[in-house]
């Protein structure tokens, strides 16, 4: 049996593989697109496909609503099964565009995935996907918004590799959008929210960003001297300045562990193991907080001002705008740049409201999904009377969208 997955199905596989510490994209064999080969009965059945996927530890469920995406080299190779979505690549791809996972299963390479998914993702989500592929984190395969994130995993590609791959494609759908995304893509992101903050920092005002390009992500900064000499790694530094950002998420300090341990001790007063668990949780949070203070102190002593970005900044209306105004003040204070254009942009209430919808649309969970529907309507390329009516309903810093309008708006839950 032999089958090649592409698009969203390949993305799901890649996210699952990145959670396996024994797997490395650098050791995976590259291949041209092979023709599908059915089982011993000479035809594809759902049982055959499910068996092949299960043999790799993959979910075998697929349907017309959530299809399995398959790539084939010729129209005659299409699989006719219900719940299969075929992509035909007769020409235009380099011969290393697929990964051979063994035992008959192939998937799109990270570079081809980047191109394929540009046609089904908004620009912002596609940019964040690129930062995931070029970074050291990976979203959950089944629930990208709500599931757990894998951290400290090797990047599976780079901006340079993506650009080289796109340039080698000829007439392949998605290359035009991919080139646009590559203009703003950065290597080296360590987390999803850090990637969101970096994206907002670099995009121009016309794309609802803060126009503070270029930036460097997670570069080592030498601090101290002599016996105190060390290195620190701020999440983001605005290139050519002494100003940076660090994202401190809610998981950074494990306060919930303290709550859980305290509740366990309350339920079993005097229990030695519960007391030790609470003491350990308190000690770990204290050590993390002290480490943060020392990091900020070391960076400050080296001349770098680093602002902390919190989850609350992203969720609170105007929170990131206020933060970026402080960043602009700090950059101008160093005398490195004059940022009058950025200041004027931040004075626009309309742009600020739309930017906030964009920020909310990229957050995890139901909050992100609901605002993704609102934001998709706001930026529809062909304005219509419904949109103008909705704009007229902007009041007190909030957009309004009816339930019927929300249901008609597609979201990107399946891939983000």
mmCIF file of C-alpha atoms in Angstrom:
data_model
loop_
_atom_site.group_PDB
_atom_site.id
_atom_site.type_symbol
_atom_site.label_atom_id
_atom_site.label_comp_id
_atom_site.label_asym_id
_atom_site.label_seq_id
_atom_site.Cartn_x
_atom_site.Cartn_y
_atom_site.Cartn_z
ATOM 1 C CA UNK A 1 0.000 0.000 0.000
ATOM 2 C CA UNK A 2 1.143 3.520 -0.748
ATOM 3 C CA UNK A 3 -0.573 6.834 -0.068
ATOM 4 C CA UNK A 4 0.446 10.516 0.128
ATOM 5 C CA UNK A 5 -1.255 12.975 2.461
ATOM 6 C CA UNK A 6 -1.101 16.705 1.841
ATOM 7 C CA UNK A 7 -2.676 19.948 3.036
ATOM 8 C CA UNK A 8 -4.478 19.894 6.363
ATOM 9 C CA UNK A 9 -4.030 16.135 6.769
ATOM 10 C CA UNK A 10 -0.266 16.439 6.344
ATOM 11 C CA UNK A 11 -0.177 19.356 8.795
ATOM 12 C CA UNK A 12 -1.887 17.194 11.395
ATOM 13 C CA UNK A 13 0.664 14.422 10.830
ATOM 14 C CA UNK A 14 3.586 16.828 11.036
ATOM 15 C CA UNK A 15 2.326 18.306 14.297
ATOM 16 C CA UNK A 16 2.047 14.809 15.731
ATOM 17 C CA UNK A 17 5.535 13.844 14.553
ATOM 18 C CA UNK A 18 7.072 16.934 16.163
ATOM 19 C CA UNK A 19 5.883 15.675 19.546
ATOM 20 C CA UNK A 20 7.989 12.527 19.112
ATOM 21 C CA UNK A 21 11.497 13.260 20.386
ATOM 22 C CA UNK A 22 12.884 10.371 18.324
ATOM 23 C CA UNK A 23 11.706 11.897 15.023
ATOM 24 C CA UNK A 24 13.674 14.495 13.085
ATOM 25 C CA UNK A 25 12.809 16.116 9.778
ATOM 26 C CA UNK A 26 16.519 16.198 8.956
ATOM 27 C CA UNK A 27 16.650 12.395 9.016
ATOM 28 C CA UNK A 28 13.421 11.920 7.039
ATOM 29 C CA UNK A 29 13.836 10.798 3.428
ATOM 30 C CA UNK A 30 12.722 13.266 0.764
ATOM 31 C CA UNK A 31 10.851 11.958 -2.256
ATOM 32 C CA UNK A 32 8.992 12.821 -5.433
ATOM 33 C CA UNK A 33 5.241 12.350 -5.407
ATOM 34 C CA UNK A 34 4.515 8.612 -5.840
ATOM 35 C CA UNK A 35 1.352 7.152 -7.325
ATOM 36 C CA UNK A 36 -1.024 5.617 -4.794
ATOM 37 C CA UNK A 37 -0.939 1.841 -4.575
ATOM 38 C CA UNK A 38 -3.957 -0.025 -3.241
ATOM 39 C CA UNK A 39 -3.882 -3.118 -1.083
ATOM 40 C CA UNK A 40 -3.835 -6.735 -2.189
ATOM 41 C CA UNK A 41 -7.397 -6.488 -3.474
ATOM 42 C CA UNK A 42 -6.289 -3.887 -6.005
ATOM 43 C CA UNK A 43 -8.690 -1.194 -4.851
ATOM 44 C CA UNK A 44 -8.851 1.358 -2.103
ATOM 45 C CA UNK A 45 -11.339 0.776 0.680
ATOM 46 C CA UNK A 46 -11.951 2.735 3.857
ATOM 47 C CA UNK A 47 -10.589 -0.218 5.802
ATOM 48 C CA UNK A 48 -7.333 -0.123 3.806
ATOM 49 C CA UNK A 49 -6.860 3.590 4.425
ATOM 50 C CA UNK A 50 -7.728 3.341 8.106
ATOM 51 C CA UNK A 51 -5.291 0.445 8.492
ATOM 52 C CA UNK A 52 -2.452 2.396 6.844
ATOM 53 C CA UNK A 53 -3.027 5.441 9.045
ATOM 54 C CA UNK A 54 -3.447 3.409 12.221
ATOM 55 C CA UNK A 55 -0.146 1.660 11.465
ATOM 56 C CA UNK A 56 1.535 5.038 11.935
ATOM 57 C CA UNK A 57 -0.407 5.825 15.100
ATOM 58 C CA UNK A 58 -2.589 8.351 13.283
ATOM 59 C CA UNK A 59 -6.295 9.033 13.619
ATOM 60 C CA UNK A 60 -8.125 7.155 10.891
ATOM 61 C CA UNK A 61 -11.382 9.117 10.977
ATOM 62 C CA UNK A 62 -12.361 11.146 7.922
ATOM 63 C CA UNK A 63 -15.627 12.237 6.353
ATOM 64 C CA UNK A 64 -17.059 14.562 3.723
ATOM 65 C CA UNK A 65 -17.219 17.301 6.375
ATOM 66 C CA UNK A 66 -13.636 16.633 7.538
ATOM 67 C CA UNK A 67 -11.956 15.022 4.523
ATOM 68 C CA UNK A 68 -8.640 13.254 4.227
ATOM 69 C CA UNK A 69 -6.403 15.287 1.901
ATOM 70 C CA UNK A 70 -4.493 13.180 -0.611
ATOM 71 C CA UNK A 71 -1.973 14.174 -3.312
ATOM 72 C CA UNK A 72 -1.638 12.226 -6.580
ATOM 73 C CA UNK A 73 0.549 12.754 -9.687
ATOM 74 C CA UNK A 74 -2.124 12.104 -12.337
ATOM 75 C CA UNK A 75 -5.884 12.660 -12.655
ATOM 76 C CA UNK A 76 -6.350 8.927 -13.181
ATOM 77 C CA UNK A 77 -4.774 8.284 -9.748
ATOM 78 C CA UNK A 78 -7.553 10.051 -7.853
ATOM 79 C CA UNK A 79 -9.114 8.095 -4.998
ATOM 80 C CA UNK A 80 -12.875 7.935 -5.411
ATOM 81 C CA UNK A 81 -13.737 7.204 -1.793
ATOM 82 C CA UNK A 82 -16.173 9.443 0.067
ATOM 83 C CA UNK A 83 -14.362 11.737 2.444
ATOM 84 C CA UNK A 84 -11.227 11.956 0.279
ATOM 85 C CA UNK A 85 -10.149 15.285 -1.216
ATOM 86 C CA UNK A 86 -7.627 14.850 -4.030
ATOM 87 C CA UNK A 87 -4.964 17.318 -5.179
ATOM 88 C CA UNK A 88 -3.379 16.534 -8.542
ATOM 89 C CA UNK A 89 0.239 17.621 -9.071
ATOM 90 C CA UNK A 90 1.147 16.820 -12.666
ATOM 91 C CA UNK A 91 4.095 19.235 -12.767
ATOM 92 C CA UNK A 92 5.691 22.240 -11.110
ATOM 93 C CA UNK A 93 7.028 20.690 -7.889
ATOM 94 C CA UNK A 94 10.681 19.950 -7.105
ATOM 95 C CA UNK A 95 11.437 16.280 -6.592
ATOM 96 C CA UNK A 96 12.039 16.625 -2.842
ATOM 97 C CA UNK A 97 8.600 18.051 -2.072
ATOM 98 C CA UNK A 98 7.419 15.064 0.009
ATOM 99 C CA UNK A 99 8.582 13.150 3.079
ATOM 100 C CA UNK A 100 8.702 9.343 3.088
ATOM 101 C CA UNK A 101 7.485 8.218 6.526
ATOM 102 C CA UNK A 102 7.970 4.550 5.708
ATOM 103 C CA UNK A 103 5.606 1.622 5.289
ATOM 104 C CA UNK A 104 3.870 3.252 2.332
ATOM 105 C CA UNK A 105 2.921 6.623 3.840
ATOM 106 C CA UNK A 106 4.148 9.942 2.400
ATOM 107 C CA UNK A 107 3.280 13.512 3.420
ATOM 108 C CA UNK A 108 3.919 16.979 2.059
ATOM 109 C CA UNK A 109 7.215 18.438 3.239
ATOM 110 C CA UNK A 110 7.056 21.461 5.569
ATOM 111 C CA UNK A 111 7.955 23.670 2.602
ATOM 112 C CA UNK A 112 5.157 22.307 0.403
ATOM 113 C CA UNK A 113 2.720 22.534 3.328
ATOM 114 C CA UNK A 114 3.517 26.224 3.649
ATOM 115 C CA UNK A 115 2.603 26.738 -0.011
ATOM 116 C CA UNK A 116 -0.482 24.513 0.027
ATOM 117 C CA UNK A 117 -2.071 26.086 3.093
ATOM 118 C CA UNK A 118 -1.634 29.663 1.890
ATOM 119 C CA UNK A 119 -4.763 29.231 -0.219
ATOM 120 C CA UNK A 120 -6.983 28.174 2.700
ATOM 121 C CA UNK A 121 -5.639 30.458 5.433
ATOM 122 C CA UNK A 122 -5.887 34.173 5.963
ATOM 123 C CA UNK A 123 -2.604 36.050 5.623
ATOM 124 C CA UNK A 124 -2.225 36.432 9.394
ATOM 125 C CA UNK A 125 -2.864 32.763 10.153
ATOM 126 C CA UNK A 126 -0.561 31.719 7.319
ATOM 127 C CA UNK A 127 2.177 33.921 8.766
ATOM 128 C CA UNK A 128 1.704 32.320 12.183
ATOM 129 C CA UNK A 129 1.864 28.868 10.589
ATOM 130 C CA UNK A 130 5.167 29.845 9.012
ATOM 131 C CA UNK A 131 6.487 30.976 12.400
ATOM 132 C CA UNK A 132 5.412 27.634 13.876
ATOM 133 C CA UNK A 133 7.232 25.674 11.160
ATOM 134 C CA UNK A 134 10.329 27.881 11.503
ATOM 135 C CA UNK A 135 10.108 27.961 15.303
ATOM 136 C CA UNK A 136 10.516 25.660 18.272
ATOM 137 C CA UNK A 137 6.864 25.064 19.130
ATOM 138 C CA UNK A 138 4.071 22.998 17.602
ATOM 139 C CA UNK A 139 0.324 23.283 18.069
ATOM 140 C CA UNK A 140 -1.905 20.365 18.998
ATOM 141 C CA UNK A 141 -2.642 18.076 15.996
ATOM 142 C CA UNK A 142 -6.347 17.663 16.784
ATOM 143 C CA UNK A 143 -7.244 20.906 18.561
ATOM 144 C CA UNK A 144 -4.794 23.588 17.383
ATOM 145 C CA UNK A 145 -6.528 26.384 19.303
ATOM 146 C CA UNK A 146 -7.420 24.604 22.511
ATOM 147 C CA UNK A 147 -4.983 21.700 22.821
ATOM 148 C CA UNK A 148 -1.606 21.657 24.511
ATOM 149 C CA UNK A 149 1.404 23.170 22.747
ATOM 150 C CA UNK A 150 4.666 21.243 22.358
ATOM 151 C CA UNK A 151 7.635 23.457 23.270
ATOM 152 C CA UNK A 152 11.391 23.100 22.740
ATOM 153 C CA UNK A 153 10.978 21.085 19.556
ATOM 154 C CA UNK A 154 13.370 21.552 16.607
ATOM 155 C CA UNK A 155 12.224 23.775 13.754
ATOM 156 C CA UNK A 156 11.261 21.776 10.654
ATOM 157 C CA UNK A 157 12.235 24.432 8.112
ATOM 158 C CA UNK A 158 13.516 28.004 7.844
ATOM 159 C CA UNK A 159 12.711 31.213 6.000
ATOM 160 C CA UNK A 160 15.643 30.550 3.676
ATOM 161 C CA UNK A 161 14.459 27.018 2.861
ATOM 162 C CA UNK A 162 10.886 28.191 2.304
ATOM 163 C CA UNK A 163 12.004 30.957 -0.033
ATOM 164 C CA UNK A 164 14.205 28.543 -2.011
ATOM 165 C CA UNK A 165 11.340 26.050 -2.310
ATOM 166 C CA UNK A 166 8.826 28.666 -3.457
ATOM 167 C CA UNK A 167 11.294 29.892 -6.076
ATOM 168 C CA UNK A 168 11.674 26.331 -7.384
ATOM 169 C CA UNK A 169 7.918 25.814 -7.882
ATOM 170 C CA UNK A 170 6.474 26.452 -11.329
ATOM 171 C CA UNK A 171 2.793 27.280 -11.651
ATOM 172 C CA UNK A 172 1.884 25.788 -8.270
ATOM 173 C CA UNK A 173 -1.136 27.262 -6.516
ATOM 174 C CA UNK A 174 -0.202 29.248 -3.434
ATOM 175 C CA UNK A 175 3.221 30.532 -4.445
ATOM 176 C CA UNK A 176 2.061 34.149 -4.894
ATOM 177 C CA UNK A 177 0.530 34.323 -1.406
ATOM 178 C CA UNK A 178 3.529 32.474 0.047
ATOM 179 C CA UNK A 179 5.925 35.104 -1.303
ATOM 180 C CA UNK A 180 3.837 37.810 0.354
ATOM 181 C CA UNK A 181 3.947 35.974 3.691
ATOM 182 C CA UNK A 182 7.698 35.427 3.394
ATOM 183 C CA UNK A 183 8.235 39.193 3.366
ATOM 184 C CA UNK A 184 7.322 39.255 7.070
ATOM 185 C CA UNK A 185 8.247 35.770 8.266
ATOM 186 C CA UNK A 186 10.865 35.332 11.002
ATOM 187 C CA UNK A 187 12.852 32.322 12.213
ATOM 188 C CA UNK A 188 13.209 31.448 15.865
ATOM 189 C CA UNK A 189 9.836 31.913 17.584
ATOM 190 C CA UNK A 190 9.454 29.905 20.796
ATOM 191 C CA UNK A 191 5.688 30.008 21.447
ATOM 192 C CA UNK A 192 2.339 30.757 19.747
ATOM 193 C CA UNK A 193 1.665 33.964 21.682
ATOM 194 C CA UNK A 194 5.219 35.169 21.170
ATOM 195 C CA UNK A 195 4.631 34.652 17.443
ATOM 196 C CA UNK A 196 1.423 36.725 17.608
ATOM 197 C CA UNK A 197 3.223 39.572 19.374
ATOM 198 C CA UNK A 198 6.097 39.465 16.868
ATOM 199 C CA UNK A 199 3.654 39.544 13.955
ATOM 200 C CA UNK A 200 1.850 42.579 15.346
ATOM 201 C CA UNK A 201 5.144 44.356 15.947
ATOM 202 C CA UNK A 202 6.421 44.014 12.384
ATOM 203 C CA UNK A 203 3.361 44.348 10.137
ATOM 204 C CA UNK A 204 2.711 47.812 8.669
ATOM 205 C CA UNK A 205 -0.183 49.953 9.824
ATOM 206 C CA UNK A 206 -2.088 49.163 6.635
ATOM 207 C CA UNK A 207 -2.122 45.532 7.817
ATOM 208 C CA UNK A 208 -3.064 46.541 11.389
ATOM 209 C CA UNK A 209 0.445 46.061 12.745
ATOM 210 C CA UNK A 210 2.652 48.537 14.620
ATOM 211 C CA UNK A 211 5.199 49.010 11.820
ATOM 212 C CA UNK A 212 8.258 48.429 14.045
ATOM 213 C CA UNK A 213 10.070 46.129 11.615
ATOM 214 C CA UNK A 214 12.693 44.696 11.708
ATOM 215 C CA UNK A 215 12.978 42.618 14.880
ATOM 216 C CA UNK A 216 15.157 39.758 16.097
ATOM 217 C CA UNK A 217 13.630 36.799 17.942
ATOM 218 C CA UNK A 218 15.311 34.976 20.821
ATOM 219 C CA UNK A 219 18.844 36.177 20.200
ATOM 220 C CA UNK A 220 21.432 35.767 22.933
ATOM 221 C CA UNK A 221 22.476 38.964 24.680
ATOM 222 C CA UNK A 222 25.763 39.043 26.612
ATOM 223 C CA UNK A 223 25.336 40.456 30.107
ATOM 224 C CA UNK A 224 27.732 41.210 32.929
ATOM 225 C CA UNK A 225 31.482 40.785 32.876
ATOM 226 C CA UNK A 226 34.148 38.802 34.637
ATOM 227 C CA UNK A 227 32.662 36.371 37.159
ATOM 228 C CA UNK A 228 29.140 37.631 36.446
ATOM 229 C CA UNK A 229 29.390 37.241 32.666
ATOM 230 C CA UNK A 230 26.422 35.351 31.201
ATOM 231 C CA UNK A 231 23.855 35.366 28.405
ATOM 232 C CA UNK A 232 20.152 36.193 28.404
ATOM 233 C CA UNK A 233 17.589 35.592 25.668
ATOM 234 C CA UNK A 234 14.795 38.190 25.345
ATOM 235 C CA UNK A 235 11.878 37.035 23.198
ATOM 236 C CA UNK A 236 12.083 40.002 20.848
ATOM 237 C CA UNK A 237 14.460 42.909 20.264
ATOM 238 C CA UNK A 238 13.665 45.815 17.945
ATOM 239 C CA UNK A 239 16.692 45.777 15.690
ATOM 240 C CA UNK A 240 18.951 48.815 15.965
ATOM 241 C CA UNK A 241 17.519 49.776 19.363
ATOM 242 C CA UNK A 242 18.039 48.869 23.016
ATOM 243 C CA UNK A 243 14.369 47.927 23.469
ATOM 244 C CA UNK A 244 12.788 44.469 23.567
ATOM 245 C CA UNK A 245 9.792 42.383 24.680
ATOM 246 C CA UNK A 246 9.271 39.231 26.704
ATOM 247 C CA UNK A 247 5.968 37.359 26.666
ATOM 248 C CA UNK A 248 5.011 36.007 30.085
ATOM 249 C CA UNK A 249 2.034 33.688 29.653
ATOM 250 C CA UNK A 250 -0.184 32.289 32.355
ATOM 251 C CA UNK A 251 1.771 29.015 32.305
ATOM 252 C CA UNK A 252 5.005 30.873 33.028
ATOM 253 C CA UNK A 253 4.263 30.943 36.754
ATOM 254 C CA UNK A 254 2.401 27.764 37.686
ATOM 255 C CA UNK A 255 -0.035 29.392 40.071
ATOM 256 C CA UNK A 256 -2.670 26.748 39.365
ATOM 257 C CA UNK A 257 -0.335 24.108 40.791
ATOM 258 C CA UNK A 258 -0.266 26.055 44.044
ATOM 259 C CA UNK A 259 -4.059 26.228 44.103
ATOM 260 C CA UNK A 260 -4.396 22.498 43.375
ATOM 261 C CA UNK A 261 -1.812 21.564 46.003
ATOM 262 C CA UNK A 262 -3.444 23.821 48.609
ATOM 263 C CA UNK A 263 -6.857 22.314 47.934
ATOM 264 C CA UNK A 264 -5.417 18.812 48.243
ATOM 265 C CA UNK A 265 -3.840 19.698 51.589
ATOM 266 C CA UNK A 266 -7.094 21.278 52.794
ATOM 267 C CA UNK A 267 -8.895 18.049 51.946
ATOM 268 C CA UNK A 268 -6.294 16.012 53.858
ATOM 269 C CA UNK A 269 -4.990 18.188 56.722
ATOM 270 C CA UNK A 270 -1.643 17.006 58.046
ATOM 271 C CA UNK A 271 -0.948 14.743 55.061
ATOM 272 C CA UNK A 272 2.821 14.815 54.565
ATOM 273 C CA UNK A 273 2.814 14.201 50.809
ATOM 274 C CA UNK A 274 0.241 16.969 50.238
ATOM 275 C CA UNK A 275 2.319 19.376 52.331
ATOM 276 C CA UNK A 276 5.437 18.514 50.308
ATOM 277 C CA UNK A 277 3.544 19.051 47.035
ATOM 278 C CA UNK A 278 2.419 22.509 48.197
ATOM 279 C CA UNK A 279 5.926 23.411 49.392
ATOM 280 C CA UNK A 280 7.381 22.307 46.049
ATOM 281 C CA UNK A 281 4.833 24.317 44.041
ATOM 282 C CA UNK A 282 5.520 27.440 46.129
ATOM 283 C CA UNK A 283 9.273 26.985 45.773
ATOM 284 C CA UNK A 284 9.101 26.531 41.966
ATOM 285 C CA UNK A 285 6.970 29.650 41.468
ATOM 286 C CA UNK A 286 9.286 31.670 43.705
ATOM 287 C CA UNK A 287 12.358 30.419 41.809
ATOM 288 C CA UNK A 288 10.745 31.315 38.480
ATOM 289 C CA UNK A 289 9.819 34.810 39.686
ATOM 290 C CA UNK A 290 13.347 35.391 41.026
ATOM 291 C CA UNK A 291 14.815 34.176 37.728
ATOM 292 C CA UNK A 292 12.643 36.697 35.855
ATOM 293 C CA UNK A 293 13.784 39.548 38.096
ATOM 294 C CA UNK A 294 17.420 38.602 37.615
ATOM 295 C CA UNK A 295 16.933 38.324 33.854
ATOM 296 C CA UNK A 296 15.397 41.790 33.655
ATOM 297 C CA UNK A 297 18.138 43.172 35.914
ATOM 298 C CA UNK A 298 20.899 41.628 33.787
ATOM 299 C CA UNK A 299 19.370 42.916 30.560
ATOM 300 C CA UNK A 300 18.855 46.369 32.048
ATOM 301 C CA UNK A 301 22.454 46.508 33.176
ATOM 302 C CA UNK A 302 23.535 45.656 29.625
ATOM 303 C CA UNK A 303 21.566 48.656 28.342
ATOM 304 C CA UNK A 304 18.497 46.768 27.078
ATOM 305 C CA UNK A 305 15.022 47.820 28.227
ATOM 306 C CA UNK A 306 12.681 44.823 28.032
ATOM 307 C CA UNK A 307 8.922 45.235 28.447
ATOM 308 C CA UNK A 308 6.864 42.298 29.707
ATOM 309 C CA UNK A 309 3.860 41.315 27.582
ATOM 310 C CA UNK A 310 1.139 39.446 29.474
ATOM 311 C CA UNK A 311 -1.872 37.427 28.465
ATOM 312 C CA UNK A 312 -4.012 40.189 29.955
ATOM 313 C CA UNK A 313 -2.500 42.734 27.540
ATOM 314 C CA UNK A 314 -3.786 40.661 24.634
ATOM 315 C CA UNK A 315 -7.254 40.058 26.067
ATOM 316 C CA UNK A 316 -7.869 43.593 27.357
ATOM 317 C CA UNK A 317 -9.187 46.104 24.842
ATOM 318 C CA UNK A 318 -6.353 48.427 23.854
ATOM 319 C CA UNK A 319 -3.837 46.604 26.050
ATOM 320 C CA UNK A 320 -1.298 45.973 23.300
ATOM 321 C CA UNK A 321 -1.755 49.519 21.943
ATOM 322 C CA UNK A 322 -0.789 50.949 25.344
ATOM 323 C CA UNK A 323 2.202 48.649 25.536
ATOM 324 C CA UNK A 324 3.426 49.614 22.068
ATOM 325 C CA UNK A 325 3.127 53.306 22.896
ATOM 326 C CA UNK A 326 5.511 52.662 25.780
ATOM 327 C CA UNK A 327 7.822 50.828 23.376
ATOM 328 C CA UNK A 328 7.718 53.785 20.984
ATOM 329 C CA UNK A 329 8.538 56.156 23.862
ATOM 330 C CA UNK A 330 11.518 54.000 24.831
ATOM 331 C CA UNK A 331 12.837 53.718 21.261
ATOM 332 C CA UNK A 332 12.559 57.461 20.716
ATOM 333 C CA UNK A 333 14.162 58.148 24.093
ATOM 334 C CA UNK A 334 17.307 56.355 22.918
ATOM 335 C CA UNK A 335 17.431 58.717 19.939
ATOM 336 C CA UNK A 336 17.600 55.814 17.477
ATOM 337 C CA UNK A 337 14.349 56.492 15.598
ATOM 338 C CA UNK A 338 11.604 59.051 15.230
ATOM 339 C CA UNK A 339 8.282 57.219 15.096
ATOM 340 C CA UNK A 340 5.767 59.942 14.256
ATOM 341 C CA UNK A 341 4.015 57.748 11.667
ATOM 342 C CA UNK A 342 3.466 54.988 14.210
ATOM 343 C CA UNK A 343 2.117 57.459 16.751
ATOM 344 C CA UNK A 344 -0.379 58.916 14.277
ATOM 345 C CA UNK A 345 -1.548 55.416 13.362
ATOM 346 C CA UNK A 346 -2.217 54.579 17.006
ATOM 347 C CA UNK A 347 -4.454 57.638 17.323
ATOM 348 C CA UNK A 348 -7.045 56.150 14.940
ATOM 349 C CA UNK A 349 -9.952 54.691 16.912
ATOM 350 C CA UNK A 350 -11.167 52.747 13.872
ATOM 351 C CA UNK A 351 -7.783 51.105 13.249
ATOM 352 C CA UNK A 352 -7.423 50.399 16.948
ATOM 353 C CA UNK A 353 -10.808 48.669 17.057
ATOM 354 C CA UNK A 354 -10.047 46.557 13.987
ATOM 355 C CA UNK A 355 -6.597 45.692 15.334
ATOM 356 C CA UNK A 356 -8.148 44.535 18.580
ATOM 357 C CA UNK A 357 -10.530 42.269 16.655
ATOM 358 C CA UNK A 358 -7.518 40.829 14.840
ATOM 359 C CA UNK A 359 -5.715 40.211 18.136
ATOM 360 C CA UNK A 360 -8.749 38.548 19.686
ATOM 361 C CA UNK A 361 -9.286 36.425 16.561
ATOM 362 C CA UNK A 362 -5.837 34.868 17.073
ATOM 363 C CA UNK A 363 -6.292 33.923 20.728
ATOM 364 C CA UNK A 364 -6.887 30.317 21.834
ATOM 365 C CA UNK A 365 -10.241 28.784 22.643
ATOM 366 C CA UNK A 366 -13.782 29.994 22.017
ATOM 367 C CA UNK A 367 -12.848 33.662 22.407
ATOM 368 C CA UNK A 368 -10.584 33.407 19.390
ATOM 369 C CA UNK A 369 -13.126 31.501 17.331
ATOM 370 C CA UNK A 370 -15.925 33.974 17.960
ATOM 371 C CA UNK A 371 -13.793 36.978 17.123
ATOM 372 C CA UNK A 372 -12.358 35.217 14.064
ATOM 373 C CA UNK A 373 -15.868 35.297 12.623
ATOM 374 C CA UNK A 374 -16.210 39.023 13.368
ATOM 375 C CA UNK A 375 -12.789 39.860 11.961
ATOM 376 C CA UNK A 376 -13.360 37.836 8.789
ATOM 377 C CA UNK A 377 -16.434 39.934 8.100
ATOM 378 C CA UNK A 378 -14.651 43.211 8.783
ATOM 379 C CA UNK A 379 -11.937 42.574 6.221
ATOM 380 C CA UNK A 380 -14.000 40.997 3.461
ATOM 381 C CA UNK A 381 -12.572 42.325 0.172
ATOM 382 C CA UNK A 382 -15.925 43.188 -1.396
ATOM 383 C CA UNK A 383 -17.873 45.558 0.852
ATOM 384 C CA UNK A 384 -21.613 45.149 0.794
ATOM 385 C CA UNK A 385 -24.600 46.815 2.516
ATOM 386 C CA UNK A 386 -24.445 44.300 5.358
ATOM 387 C CA UNK A 387 -20.883 45.330 6.095
ATOM 388 C CA UNK A 388 -21.729 49.011 6.060
ATOM 389 C CA UNK A 389 -24.618 48.383 8.430
ATOM 390 C CA UNK A 390 -22.253 46.540 10.715
ATOM 391 C CA UNK A 391 -19.773 49.429 10.620
ATOM 392 C CA UNK A 392 -22.612 51.718 11.618
ATOM 393 C CA UNK A 393 -23.114 49.514 14.677
ATOM 394 C CA UNK A 394 -19.628 50.331 15.964
ATOM 395 C CA UNK A 395 -20.109 52.131 19.245
ATOM 396 C CA UNK A 396 -18.320 52.475 22.564
ATOM 397 C CA UNK A 397 -15.271 50.664 21.218
ATOM 398 C CA UNK A 398 -17.140 47.470 20.291
ATOM 399 C CA UNK A 399 -18.242 45.821 17.065
ATOM 400 C CA UNK A 400 -21.587 44.106 16.837
ATOM 401 C CA UNK A 401 -22.357 41.084 14.670
ATOM 402 C CA UNK A 402 -25.583 39.123 14.609
ATOM 403 C CA UNK A 403 -25.771 35.379 15.251
ATOM 404 C CA UNK A 404 -26.967 34.716 11.693
ATOM 405 C CA UNK A 405 -23.996 36.620 10.284
ATOM 406 C CA UNK A 406 -21.633 34.712 12.545
ATOM 407 C CA UNK A 407 -23.005 31.362 11.397
ATOM 408 C CA UNK A 408 -22.471 32.320 7.762
ATOM 409 C CA UNK A 409 -18.826 33.284 8.337
ATOM 410 C CA UNK A 410 -16.269 30.466 7.952
ATOM 411 C CA UNK A 411 -13.687 30.142 10.704
ATOM 412 C CA UNK A 412 -10.237 28.632 10.703
ATOM 413 C CA UNK A 413 -10.736 26.302 13.652
ATOM 414 C CA UNK A 414 -9.553 23.246 11.745
ATOM 415 C CA UNK A 415 -6.087 24.589 11.014
ATOM 416 C CA UNK A 416 -5.458 27.163 13.732
#
